[in-house]
GROMACS .gro file of N, CA and C in nm:
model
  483
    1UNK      N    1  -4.373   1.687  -8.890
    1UNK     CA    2  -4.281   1.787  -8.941
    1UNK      C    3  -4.175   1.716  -9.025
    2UNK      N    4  -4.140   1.739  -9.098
    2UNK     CA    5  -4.052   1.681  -9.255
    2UNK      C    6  -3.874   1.802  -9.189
    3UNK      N    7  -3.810   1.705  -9.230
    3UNK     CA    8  -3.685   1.747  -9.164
    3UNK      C    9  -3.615   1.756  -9.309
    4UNK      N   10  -3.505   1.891  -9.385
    4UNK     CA   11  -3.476   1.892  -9.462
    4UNK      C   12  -3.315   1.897  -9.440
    5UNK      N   13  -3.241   1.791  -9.515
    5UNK     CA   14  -3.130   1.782  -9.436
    5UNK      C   15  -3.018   1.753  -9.601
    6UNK      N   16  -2.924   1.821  -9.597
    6UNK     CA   17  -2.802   1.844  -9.663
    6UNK      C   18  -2.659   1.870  -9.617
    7UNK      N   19  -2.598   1.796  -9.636
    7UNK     CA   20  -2.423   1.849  -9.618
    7UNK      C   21  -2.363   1.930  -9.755
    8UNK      N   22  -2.303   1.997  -9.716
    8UNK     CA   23  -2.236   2.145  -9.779
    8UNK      C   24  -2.100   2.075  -9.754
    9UNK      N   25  -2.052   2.041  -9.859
    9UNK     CA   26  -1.912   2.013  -9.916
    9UNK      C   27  -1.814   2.160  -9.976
   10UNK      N   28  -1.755   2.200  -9.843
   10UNK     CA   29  -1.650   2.295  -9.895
   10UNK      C   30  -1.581   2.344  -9.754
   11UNK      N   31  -1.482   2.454  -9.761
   11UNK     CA   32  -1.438   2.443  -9.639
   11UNK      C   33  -1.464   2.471  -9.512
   12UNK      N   34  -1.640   2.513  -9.503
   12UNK     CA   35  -1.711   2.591  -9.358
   12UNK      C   36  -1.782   2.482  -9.385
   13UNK      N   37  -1.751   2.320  -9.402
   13UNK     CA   38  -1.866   2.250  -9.398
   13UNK      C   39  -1.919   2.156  -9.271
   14UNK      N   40  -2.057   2.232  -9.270
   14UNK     CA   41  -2.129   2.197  -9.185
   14UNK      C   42  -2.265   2.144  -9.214
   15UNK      N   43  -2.325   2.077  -9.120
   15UNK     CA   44  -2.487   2.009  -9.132
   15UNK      C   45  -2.567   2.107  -9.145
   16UNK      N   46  -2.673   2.104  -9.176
   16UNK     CA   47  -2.789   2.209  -9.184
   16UNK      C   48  -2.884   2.145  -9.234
   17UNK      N   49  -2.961   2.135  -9.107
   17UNK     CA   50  -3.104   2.063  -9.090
   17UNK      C   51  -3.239   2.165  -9.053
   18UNK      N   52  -3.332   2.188  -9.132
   18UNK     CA   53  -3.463   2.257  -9.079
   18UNK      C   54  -3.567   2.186  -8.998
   19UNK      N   55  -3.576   2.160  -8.894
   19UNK     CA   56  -3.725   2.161  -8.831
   19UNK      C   57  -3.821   2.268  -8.832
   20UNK      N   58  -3.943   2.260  -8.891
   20UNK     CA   59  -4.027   2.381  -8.962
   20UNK      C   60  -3.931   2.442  -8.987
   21UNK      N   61  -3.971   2.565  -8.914
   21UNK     CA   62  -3.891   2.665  -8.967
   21UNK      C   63  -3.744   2.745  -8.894
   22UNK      N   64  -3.743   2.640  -8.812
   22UNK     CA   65  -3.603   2.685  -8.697
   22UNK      C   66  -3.486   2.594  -8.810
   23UNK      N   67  -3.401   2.702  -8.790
   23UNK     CA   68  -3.196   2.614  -8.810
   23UNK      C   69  -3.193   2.590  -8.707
   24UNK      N   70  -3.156   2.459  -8.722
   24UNK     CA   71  -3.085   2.332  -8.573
   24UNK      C   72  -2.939   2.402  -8.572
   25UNK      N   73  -2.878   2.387  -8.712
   25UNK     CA   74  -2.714   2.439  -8.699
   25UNK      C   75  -2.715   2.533  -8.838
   26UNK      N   76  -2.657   2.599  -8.814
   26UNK     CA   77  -2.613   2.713  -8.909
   26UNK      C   78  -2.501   2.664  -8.964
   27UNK      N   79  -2.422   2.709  -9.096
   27UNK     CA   80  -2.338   2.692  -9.174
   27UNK      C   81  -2.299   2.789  -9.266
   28UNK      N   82  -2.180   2.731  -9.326
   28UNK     CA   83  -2.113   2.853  -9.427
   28UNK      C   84  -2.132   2.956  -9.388
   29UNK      N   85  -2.006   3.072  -9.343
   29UNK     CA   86  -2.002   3.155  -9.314
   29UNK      C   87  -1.936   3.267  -9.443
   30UNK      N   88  -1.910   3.196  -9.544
   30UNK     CA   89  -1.851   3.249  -9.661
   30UNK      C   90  -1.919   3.305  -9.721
   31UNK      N   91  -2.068   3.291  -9.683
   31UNK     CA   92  -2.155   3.334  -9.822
   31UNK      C   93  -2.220   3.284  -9.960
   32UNK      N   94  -2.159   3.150  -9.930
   32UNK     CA   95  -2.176   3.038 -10.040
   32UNK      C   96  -2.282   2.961  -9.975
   33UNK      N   97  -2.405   2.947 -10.038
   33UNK     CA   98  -2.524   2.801 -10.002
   33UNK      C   99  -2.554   2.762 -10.093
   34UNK      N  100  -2.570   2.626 -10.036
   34UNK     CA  101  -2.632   2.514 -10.191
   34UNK      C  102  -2.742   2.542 -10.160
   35UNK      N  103  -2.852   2.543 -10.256
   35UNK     CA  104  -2.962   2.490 -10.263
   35UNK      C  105  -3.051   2.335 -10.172
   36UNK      N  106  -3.149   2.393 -10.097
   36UNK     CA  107  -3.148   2.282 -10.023
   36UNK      C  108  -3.297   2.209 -10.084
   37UNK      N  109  -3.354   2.085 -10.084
   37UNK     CA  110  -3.407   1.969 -10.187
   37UNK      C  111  -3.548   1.974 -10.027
   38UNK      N  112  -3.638   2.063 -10.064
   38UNK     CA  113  -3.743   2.006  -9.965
   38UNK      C  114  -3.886   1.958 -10.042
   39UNK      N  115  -3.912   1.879  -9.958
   39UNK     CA  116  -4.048   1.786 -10.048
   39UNK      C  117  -4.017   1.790 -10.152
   40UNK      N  118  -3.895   1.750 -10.262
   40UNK     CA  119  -3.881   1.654 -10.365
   40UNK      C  120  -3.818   1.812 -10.460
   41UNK      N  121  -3.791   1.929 -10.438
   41UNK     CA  122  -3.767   2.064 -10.513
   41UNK      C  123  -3.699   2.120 -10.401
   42UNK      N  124  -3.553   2.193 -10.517
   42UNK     CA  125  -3.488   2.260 -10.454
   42UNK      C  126  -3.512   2.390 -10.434
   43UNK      N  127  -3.460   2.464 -10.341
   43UNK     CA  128  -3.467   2.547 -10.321
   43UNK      C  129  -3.335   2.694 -10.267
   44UNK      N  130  -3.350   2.782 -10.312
   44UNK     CA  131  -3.230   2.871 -10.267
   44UNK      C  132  -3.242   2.929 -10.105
   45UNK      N  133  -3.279   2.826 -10.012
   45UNK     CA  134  -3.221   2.895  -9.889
   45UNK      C  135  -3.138   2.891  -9.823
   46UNK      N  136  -3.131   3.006  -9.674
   46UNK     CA  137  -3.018   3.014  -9.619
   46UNK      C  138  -3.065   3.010  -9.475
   47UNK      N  139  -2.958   3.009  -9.366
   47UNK     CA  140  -2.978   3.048  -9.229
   47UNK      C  141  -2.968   3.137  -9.223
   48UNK      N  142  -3.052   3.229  -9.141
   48UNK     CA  143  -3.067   3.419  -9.074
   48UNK      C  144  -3.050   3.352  -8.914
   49UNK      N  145  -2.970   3.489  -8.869
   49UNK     CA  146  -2.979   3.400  -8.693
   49UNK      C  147  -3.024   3.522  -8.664
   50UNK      N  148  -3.159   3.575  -8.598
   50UNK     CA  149  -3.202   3.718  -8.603
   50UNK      C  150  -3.220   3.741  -8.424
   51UNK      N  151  -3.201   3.840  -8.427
   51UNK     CA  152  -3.110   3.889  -8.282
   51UNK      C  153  -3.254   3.964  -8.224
   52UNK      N  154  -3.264   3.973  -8.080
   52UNK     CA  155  -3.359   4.022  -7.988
   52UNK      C  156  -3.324   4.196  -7.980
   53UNK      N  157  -3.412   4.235  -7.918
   53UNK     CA  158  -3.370   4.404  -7.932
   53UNK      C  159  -3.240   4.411  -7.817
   54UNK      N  160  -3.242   4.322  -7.715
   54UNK     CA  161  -3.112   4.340  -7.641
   54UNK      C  162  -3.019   4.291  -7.696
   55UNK      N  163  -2.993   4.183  -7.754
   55UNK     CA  164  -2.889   4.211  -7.880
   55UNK      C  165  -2.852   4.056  -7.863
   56UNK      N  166  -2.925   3.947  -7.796
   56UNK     CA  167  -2.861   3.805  -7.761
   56UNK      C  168  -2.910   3.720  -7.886
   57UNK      N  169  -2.835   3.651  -7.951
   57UNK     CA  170  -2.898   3.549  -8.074
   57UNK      C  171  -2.994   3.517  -7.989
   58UNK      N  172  -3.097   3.539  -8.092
   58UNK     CA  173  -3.243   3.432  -8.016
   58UNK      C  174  -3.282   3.329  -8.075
   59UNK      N  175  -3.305   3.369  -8.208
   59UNK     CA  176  -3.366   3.246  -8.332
   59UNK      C  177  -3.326   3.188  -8.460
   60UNK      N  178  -3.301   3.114  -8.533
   60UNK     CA  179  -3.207   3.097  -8.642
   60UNK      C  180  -3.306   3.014  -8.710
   61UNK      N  181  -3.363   3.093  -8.838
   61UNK     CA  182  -3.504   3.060  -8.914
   61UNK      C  183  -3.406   2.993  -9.065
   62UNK      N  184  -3.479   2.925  -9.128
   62UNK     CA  185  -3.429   2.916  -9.277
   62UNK      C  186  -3.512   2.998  -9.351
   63UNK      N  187  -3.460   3.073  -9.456
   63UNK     CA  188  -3.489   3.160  -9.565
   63UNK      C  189  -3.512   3.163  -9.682
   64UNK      N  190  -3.624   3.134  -9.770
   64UNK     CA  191  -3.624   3.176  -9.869
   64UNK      C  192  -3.510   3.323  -9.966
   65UNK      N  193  -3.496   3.288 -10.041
   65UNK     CA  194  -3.438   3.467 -10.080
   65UNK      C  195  -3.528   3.454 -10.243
   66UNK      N  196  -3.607   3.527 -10.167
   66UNK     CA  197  -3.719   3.576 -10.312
   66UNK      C  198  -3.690   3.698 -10.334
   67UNK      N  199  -3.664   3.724 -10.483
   67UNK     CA  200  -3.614   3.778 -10.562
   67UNK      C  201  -3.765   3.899 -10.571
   68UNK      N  202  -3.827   3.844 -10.634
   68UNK     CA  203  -3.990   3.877 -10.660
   68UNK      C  204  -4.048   3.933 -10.502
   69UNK      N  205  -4.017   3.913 -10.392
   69UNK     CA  206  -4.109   3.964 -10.288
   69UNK      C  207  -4.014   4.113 -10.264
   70UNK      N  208  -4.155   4.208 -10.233
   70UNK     CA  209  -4.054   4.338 -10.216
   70UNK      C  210  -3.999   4.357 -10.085
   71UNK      N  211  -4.086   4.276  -9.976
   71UNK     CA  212  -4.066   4.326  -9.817
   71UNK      C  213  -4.003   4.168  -9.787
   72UNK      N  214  -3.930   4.155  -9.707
   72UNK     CA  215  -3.914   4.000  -9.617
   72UNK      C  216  -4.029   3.976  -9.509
   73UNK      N  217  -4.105   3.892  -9.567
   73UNK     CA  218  -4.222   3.830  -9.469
   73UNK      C  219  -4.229   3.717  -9.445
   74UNK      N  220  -4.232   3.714  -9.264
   74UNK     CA  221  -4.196   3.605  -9.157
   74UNK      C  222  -4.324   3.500  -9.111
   75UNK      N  223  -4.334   3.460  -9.017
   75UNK     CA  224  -4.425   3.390  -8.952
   75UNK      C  225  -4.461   3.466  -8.828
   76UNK      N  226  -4.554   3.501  -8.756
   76UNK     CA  227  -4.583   3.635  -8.625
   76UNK      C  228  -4.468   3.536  -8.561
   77UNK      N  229  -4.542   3.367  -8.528
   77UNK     CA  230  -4.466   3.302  -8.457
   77UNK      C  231  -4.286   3.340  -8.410
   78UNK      N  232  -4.250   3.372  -8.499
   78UNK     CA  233  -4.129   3.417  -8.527
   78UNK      C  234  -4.118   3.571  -8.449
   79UNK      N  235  -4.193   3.634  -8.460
   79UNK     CA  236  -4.139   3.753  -8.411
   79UNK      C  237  -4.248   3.726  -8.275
   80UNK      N  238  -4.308   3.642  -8.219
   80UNK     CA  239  -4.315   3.664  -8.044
   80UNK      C  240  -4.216   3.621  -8.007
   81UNK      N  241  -4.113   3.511  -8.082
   81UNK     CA  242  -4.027   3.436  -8.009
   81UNK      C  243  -3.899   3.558  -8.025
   82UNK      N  244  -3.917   3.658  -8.066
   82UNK     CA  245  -3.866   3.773  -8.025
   82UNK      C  246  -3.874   3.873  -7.906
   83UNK      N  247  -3.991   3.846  -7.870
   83UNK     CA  248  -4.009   3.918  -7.749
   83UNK      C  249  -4.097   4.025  -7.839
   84UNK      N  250  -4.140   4.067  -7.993
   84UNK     CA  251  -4.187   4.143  -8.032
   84UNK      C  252  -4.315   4.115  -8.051
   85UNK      N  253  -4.422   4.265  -7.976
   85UNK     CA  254  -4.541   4.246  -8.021
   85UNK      C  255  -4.593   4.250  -8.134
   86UNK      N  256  -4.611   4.191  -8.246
   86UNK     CA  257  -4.647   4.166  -8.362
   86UNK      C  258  -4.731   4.290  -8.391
   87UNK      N  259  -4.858   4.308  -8.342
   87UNK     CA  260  -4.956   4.371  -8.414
   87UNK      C  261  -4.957   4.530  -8.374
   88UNK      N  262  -4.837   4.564  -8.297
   88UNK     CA  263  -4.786   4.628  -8.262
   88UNK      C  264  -4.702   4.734  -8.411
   89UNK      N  265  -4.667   4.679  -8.496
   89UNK     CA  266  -4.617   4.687  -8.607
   89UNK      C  267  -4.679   4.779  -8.687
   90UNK      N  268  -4.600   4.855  -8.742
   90UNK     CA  269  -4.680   4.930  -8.886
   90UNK      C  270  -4.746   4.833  -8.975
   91UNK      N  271  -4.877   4.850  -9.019
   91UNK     CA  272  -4.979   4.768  -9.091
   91UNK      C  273  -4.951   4.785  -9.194
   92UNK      N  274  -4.964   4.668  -9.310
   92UNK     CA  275  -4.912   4.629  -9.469
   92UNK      C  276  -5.005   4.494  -9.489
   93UNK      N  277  -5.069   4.580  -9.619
   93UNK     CA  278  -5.137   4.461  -9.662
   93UNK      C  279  -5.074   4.390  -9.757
   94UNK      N  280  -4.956   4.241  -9.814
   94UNK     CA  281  -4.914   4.214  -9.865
   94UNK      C  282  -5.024   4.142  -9.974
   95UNK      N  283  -4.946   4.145 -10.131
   95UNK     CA  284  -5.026   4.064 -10.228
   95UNK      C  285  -4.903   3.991 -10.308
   96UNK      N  286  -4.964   3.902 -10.367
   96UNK     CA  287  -4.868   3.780 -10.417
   96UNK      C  288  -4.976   3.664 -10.476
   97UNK      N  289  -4.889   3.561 -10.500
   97UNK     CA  290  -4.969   3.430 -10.598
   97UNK      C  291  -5.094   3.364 -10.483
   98UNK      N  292  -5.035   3.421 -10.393
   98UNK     CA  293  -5.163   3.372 -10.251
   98UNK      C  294  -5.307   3.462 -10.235
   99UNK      N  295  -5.286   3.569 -10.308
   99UNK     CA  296  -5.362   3.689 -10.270
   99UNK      C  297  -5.319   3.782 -10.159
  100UNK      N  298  -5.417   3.818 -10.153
  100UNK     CA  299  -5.346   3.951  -9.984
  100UNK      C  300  -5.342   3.910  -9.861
  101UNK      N  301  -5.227   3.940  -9.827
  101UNK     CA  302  -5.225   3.865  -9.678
  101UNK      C  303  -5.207   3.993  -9.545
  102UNK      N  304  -5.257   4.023  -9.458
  102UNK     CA  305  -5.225   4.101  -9.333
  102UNK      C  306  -5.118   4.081  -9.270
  103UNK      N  307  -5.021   4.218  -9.298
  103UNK     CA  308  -4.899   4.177  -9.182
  103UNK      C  309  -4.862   4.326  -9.128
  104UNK      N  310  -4.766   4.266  -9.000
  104UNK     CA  311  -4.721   4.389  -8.931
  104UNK      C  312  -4.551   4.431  -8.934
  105UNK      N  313  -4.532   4.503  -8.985
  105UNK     CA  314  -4.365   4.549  -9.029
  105UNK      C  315  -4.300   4.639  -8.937
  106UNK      N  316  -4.155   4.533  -8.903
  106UNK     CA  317  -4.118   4.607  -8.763
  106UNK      C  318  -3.951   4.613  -8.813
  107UNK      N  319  -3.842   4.650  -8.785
  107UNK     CA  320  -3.709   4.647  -8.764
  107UNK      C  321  -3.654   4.554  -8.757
  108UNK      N  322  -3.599   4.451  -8.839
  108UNK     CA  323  -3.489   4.356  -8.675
  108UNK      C  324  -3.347   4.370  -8.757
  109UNK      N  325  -3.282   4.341  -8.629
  109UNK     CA  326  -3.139   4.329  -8.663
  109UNK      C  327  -3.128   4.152  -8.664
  110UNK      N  328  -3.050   4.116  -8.785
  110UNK     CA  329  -3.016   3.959  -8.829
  110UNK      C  330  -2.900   3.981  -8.853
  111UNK      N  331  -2.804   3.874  -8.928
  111UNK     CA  332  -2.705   3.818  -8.945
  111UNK      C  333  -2.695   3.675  -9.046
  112UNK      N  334  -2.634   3.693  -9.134
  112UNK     CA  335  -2.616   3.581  -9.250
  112UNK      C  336  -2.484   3.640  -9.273
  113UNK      N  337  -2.407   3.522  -9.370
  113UNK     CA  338  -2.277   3.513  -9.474
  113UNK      C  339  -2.174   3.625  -9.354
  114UNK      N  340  -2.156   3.633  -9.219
  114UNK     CA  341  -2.120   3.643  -9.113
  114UNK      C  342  -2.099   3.856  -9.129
  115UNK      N  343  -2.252   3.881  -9.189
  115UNK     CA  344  -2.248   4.023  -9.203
  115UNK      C  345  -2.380   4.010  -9.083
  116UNK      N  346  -2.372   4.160  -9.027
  116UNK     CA  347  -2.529   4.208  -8.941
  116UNK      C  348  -2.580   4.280  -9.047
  117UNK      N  349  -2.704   4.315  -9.038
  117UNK     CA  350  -2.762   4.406  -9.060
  117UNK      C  351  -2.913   4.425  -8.996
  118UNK      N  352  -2.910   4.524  -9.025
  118UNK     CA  353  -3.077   4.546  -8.988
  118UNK      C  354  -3.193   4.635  -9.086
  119UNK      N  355  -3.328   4.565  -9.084
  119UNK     CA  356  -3.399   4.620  -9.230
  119UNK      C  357  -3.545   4.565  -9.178
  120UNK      N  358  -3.636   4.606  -9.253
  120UNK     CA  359  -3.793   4.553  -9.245
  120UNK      C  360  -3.810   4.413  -9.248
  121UNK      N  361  -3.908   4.409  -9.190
  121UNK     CA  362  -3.938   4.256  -9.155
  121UNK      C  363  -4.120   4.251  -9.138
  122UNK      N  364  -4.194   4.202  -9.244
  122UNK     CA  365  -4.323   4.194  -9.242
  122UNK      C  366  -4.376   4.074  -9.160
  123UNK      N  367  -4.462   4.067  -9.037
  123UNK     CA  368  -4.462   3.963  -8.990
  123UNK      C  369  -4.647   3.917  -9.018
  124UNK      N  370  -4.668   3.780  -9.006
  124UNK     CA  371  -4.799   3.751  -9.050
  124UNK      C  372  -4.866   3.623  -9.034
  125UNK      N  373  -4.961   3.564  -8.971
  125UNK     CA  374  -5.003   3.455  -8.906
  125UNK      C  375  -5.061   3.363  -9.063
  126UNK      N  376  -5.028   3.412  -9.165
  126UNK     CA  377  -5.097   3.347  -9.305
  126UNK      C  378  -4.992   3.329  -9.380
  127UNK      N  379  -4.828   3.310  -9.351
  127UNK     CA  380  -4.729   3.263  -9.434
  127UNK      C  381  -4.793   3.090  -9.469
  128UNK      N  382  -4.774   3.065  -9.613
  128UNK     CA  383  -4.789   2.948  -9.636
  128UNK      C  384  -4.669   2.872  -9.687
  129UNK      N  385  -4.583   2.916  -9.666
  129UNK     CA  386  -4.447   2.811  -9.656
  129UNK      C  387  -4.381   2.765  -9.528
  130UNK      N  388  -4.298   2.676  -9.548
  130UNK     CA  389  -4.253   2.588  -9.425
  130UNK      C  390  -4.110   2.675  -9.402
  131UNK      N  391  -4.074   2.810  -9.483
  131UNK     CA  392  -3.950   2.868  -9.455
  131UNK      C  393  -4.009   3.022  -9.449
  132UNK      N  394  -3.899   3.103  -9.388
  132UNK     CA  395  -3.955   3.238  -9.398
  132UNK      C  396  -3.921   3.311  -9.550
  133UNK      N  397  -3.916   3.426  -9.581
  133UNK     CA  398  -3.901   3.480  -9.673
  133UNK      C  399  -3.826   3.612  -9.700
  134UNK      N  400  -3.709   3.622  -9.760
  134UNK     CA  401  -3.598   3.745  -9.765
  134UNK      C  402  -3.655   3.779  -9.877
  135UNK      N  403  -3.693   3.929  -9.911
  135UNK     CA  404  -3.750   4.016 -10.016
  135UNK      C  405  -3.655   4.099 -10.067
  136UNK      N  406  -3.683   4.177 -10.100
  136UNK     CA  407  -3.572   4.304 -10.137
  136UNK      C  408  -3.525   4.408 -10.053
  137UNK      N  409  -3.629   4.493 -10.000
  137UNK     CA  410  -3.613   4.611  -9.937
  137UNK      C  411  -3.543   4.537  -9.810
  138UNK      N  412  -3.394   4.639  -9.795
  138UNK     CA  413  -3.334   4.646  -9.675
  138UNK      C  414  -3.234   4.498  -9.669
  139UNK      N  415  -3.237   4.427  -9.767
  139UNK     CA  416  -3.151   4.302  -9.757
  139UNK      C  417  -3.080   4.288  -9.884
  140UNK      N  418  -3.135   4.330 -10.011
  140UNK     CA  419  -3.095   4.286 -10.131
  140UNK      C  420  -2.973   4.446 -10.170
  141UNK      N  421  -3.039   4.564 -10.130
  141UNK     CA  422  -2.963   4.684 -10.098
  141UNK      C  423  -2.776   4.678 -10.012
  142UNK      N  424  -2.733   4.548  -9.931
  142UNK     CA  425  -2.666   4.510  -9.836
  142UNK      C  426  -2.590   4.371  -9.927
  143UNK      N  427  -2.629   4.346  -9.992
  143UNK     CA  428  -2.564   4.237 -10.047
  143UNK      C  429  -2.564   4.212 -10.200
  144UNK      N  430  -2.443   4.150 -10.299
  144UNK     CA  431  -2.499   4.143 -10.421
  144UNK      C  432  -2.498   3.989 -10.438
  145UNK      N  433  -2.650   3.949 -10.470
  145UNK     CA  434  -2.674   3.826 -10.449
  145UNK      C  435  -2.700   3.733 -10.578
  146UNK      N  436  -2.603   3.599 -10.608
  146UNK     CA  437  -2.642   3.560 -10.729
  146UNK      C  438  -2.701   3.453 -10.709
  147UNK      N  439  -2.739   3.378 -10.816
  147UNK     CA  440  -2.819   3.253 -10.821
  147UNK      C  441  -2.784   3.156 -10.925
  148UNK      N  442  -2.753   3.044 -10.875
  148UNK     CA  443  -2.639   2.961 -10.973
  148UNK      C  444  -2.762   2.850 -10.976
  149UNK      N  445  -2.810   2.866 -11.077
  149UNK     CA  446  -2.962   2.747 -11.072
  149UNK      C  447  -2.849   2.595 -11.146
  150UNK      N  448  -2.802   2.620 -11.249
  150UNK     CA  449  -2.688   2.502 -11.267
  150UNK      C  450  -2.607   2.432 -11.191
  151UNK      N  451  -2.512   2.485 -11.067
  151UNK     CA  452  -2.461   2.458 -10.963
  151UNK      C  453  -2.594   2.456 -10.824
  152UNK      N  454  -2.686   2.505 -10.846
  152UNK     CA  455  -2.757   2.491 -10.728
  152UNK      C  456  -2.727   2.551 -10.629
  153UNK      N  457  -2.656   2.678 -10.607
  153UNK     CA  458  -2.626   2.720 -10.529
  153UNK      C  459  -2.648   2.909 -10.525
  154UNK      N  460  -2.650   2.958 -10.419
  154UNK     CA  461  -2.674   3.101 -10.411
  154UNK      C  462  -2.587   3.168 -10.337
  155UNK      N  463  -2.496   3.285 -10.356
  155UNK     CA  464  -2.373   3.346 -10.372
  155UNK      C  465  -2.420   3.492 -10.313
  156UNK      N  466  -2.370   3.489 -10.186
  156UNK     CA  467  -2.388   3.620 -10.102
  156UNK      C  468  -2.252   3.727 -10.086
  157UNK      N  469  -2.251   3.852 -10.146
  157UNK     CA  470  -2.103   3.934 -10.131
  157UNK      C  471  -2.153   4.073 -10.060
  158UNK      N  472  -2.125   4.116  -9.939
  158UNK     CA  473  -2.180   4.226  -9.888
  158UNK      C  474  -2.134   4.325 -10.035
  159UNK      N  475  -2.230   4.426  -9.987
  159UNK     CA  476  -2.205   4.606 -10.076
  159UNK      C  477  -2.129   4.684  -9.991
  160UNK      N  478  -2.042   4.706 -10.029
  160UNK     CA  479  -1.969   4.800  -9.954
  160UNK      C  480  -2.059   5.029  -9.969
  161UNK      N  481  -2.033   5.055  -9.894
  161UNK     CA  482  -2.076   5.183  -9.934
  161UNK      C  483  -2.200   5.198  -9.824
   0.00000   0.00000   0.00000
């Protein structure tokens, strides 16, 4: 497992290290993330700390925020360590640069840039990245999100309304 590791220089600064796909430590609570450098390319993710249906932090995944994906799709892995039965889920056949992949779309309540929310979550035993994936529906609606490819960094401001 390849460990992706950066310090965040500003005033919530903290470590933030990925093993697969778990956050060891979470950071920036402002809403501000750099871009983090895995296998040799950066990338715009963040920490999600996504909450159990009884409501206790359970898991704290790193995130893609794809612009281009319409649903946020996880790893199943990820949602047993929820206590959620995966296939249990409303069925969605996802398509993308991978082709179609089988997943099951359930609710969760998460937490980033120190907002909750809760929105769809496609889960699926054929993710081929080492991070999960924030889409549009139900996350991009909740936040106005920029992308500073020059600074390397990605800029989270809740929506009010």
């Amino acid at each position: 497992t390849k460990v992706a590791h950066q310090m965040i220089g500003a005033v919530a600064t903290l470590a933030l290290r990925a093993v697969d796909h778990h956050v060891v430590e979470v950071a920036d609570v402002t809403g501000r993330f750099p871009y983090l450098r895995v296998h040799g390319r950066s990338f715009p993710l963040v920490p999600l700390t996504l909450y159990k249906a009884e409501g206790d932090p359970a898991v704290r995944v790193l995130c893609l925020i794809d612009s281009g994906a319409s649903i946020s799709l996880f790893n199943s892995s990820v949602g047993h360590e929820l206590g959620i039965k995966v296939e249990e889920g409303q069925p969605l056949t996802t398509s993308g640069v991978g082709g179609e992949v089988p997943a099951y779309v359930h609710r969760i309540r998460c937490s980033v840039a120190a907002q909750t929310i809760t929105g769809p979550v496609a889960f699926t035993k054929h993710l081929s990245t080492p991070f999960q994936i924030i889409g549009r529906r139900g996350f991009f609606e909740r936040f106005l999100i920029q992308f500073d490819e020059l600074d390397q960094k990605v800029y989270f401001s809740p929506v009010s309304g």
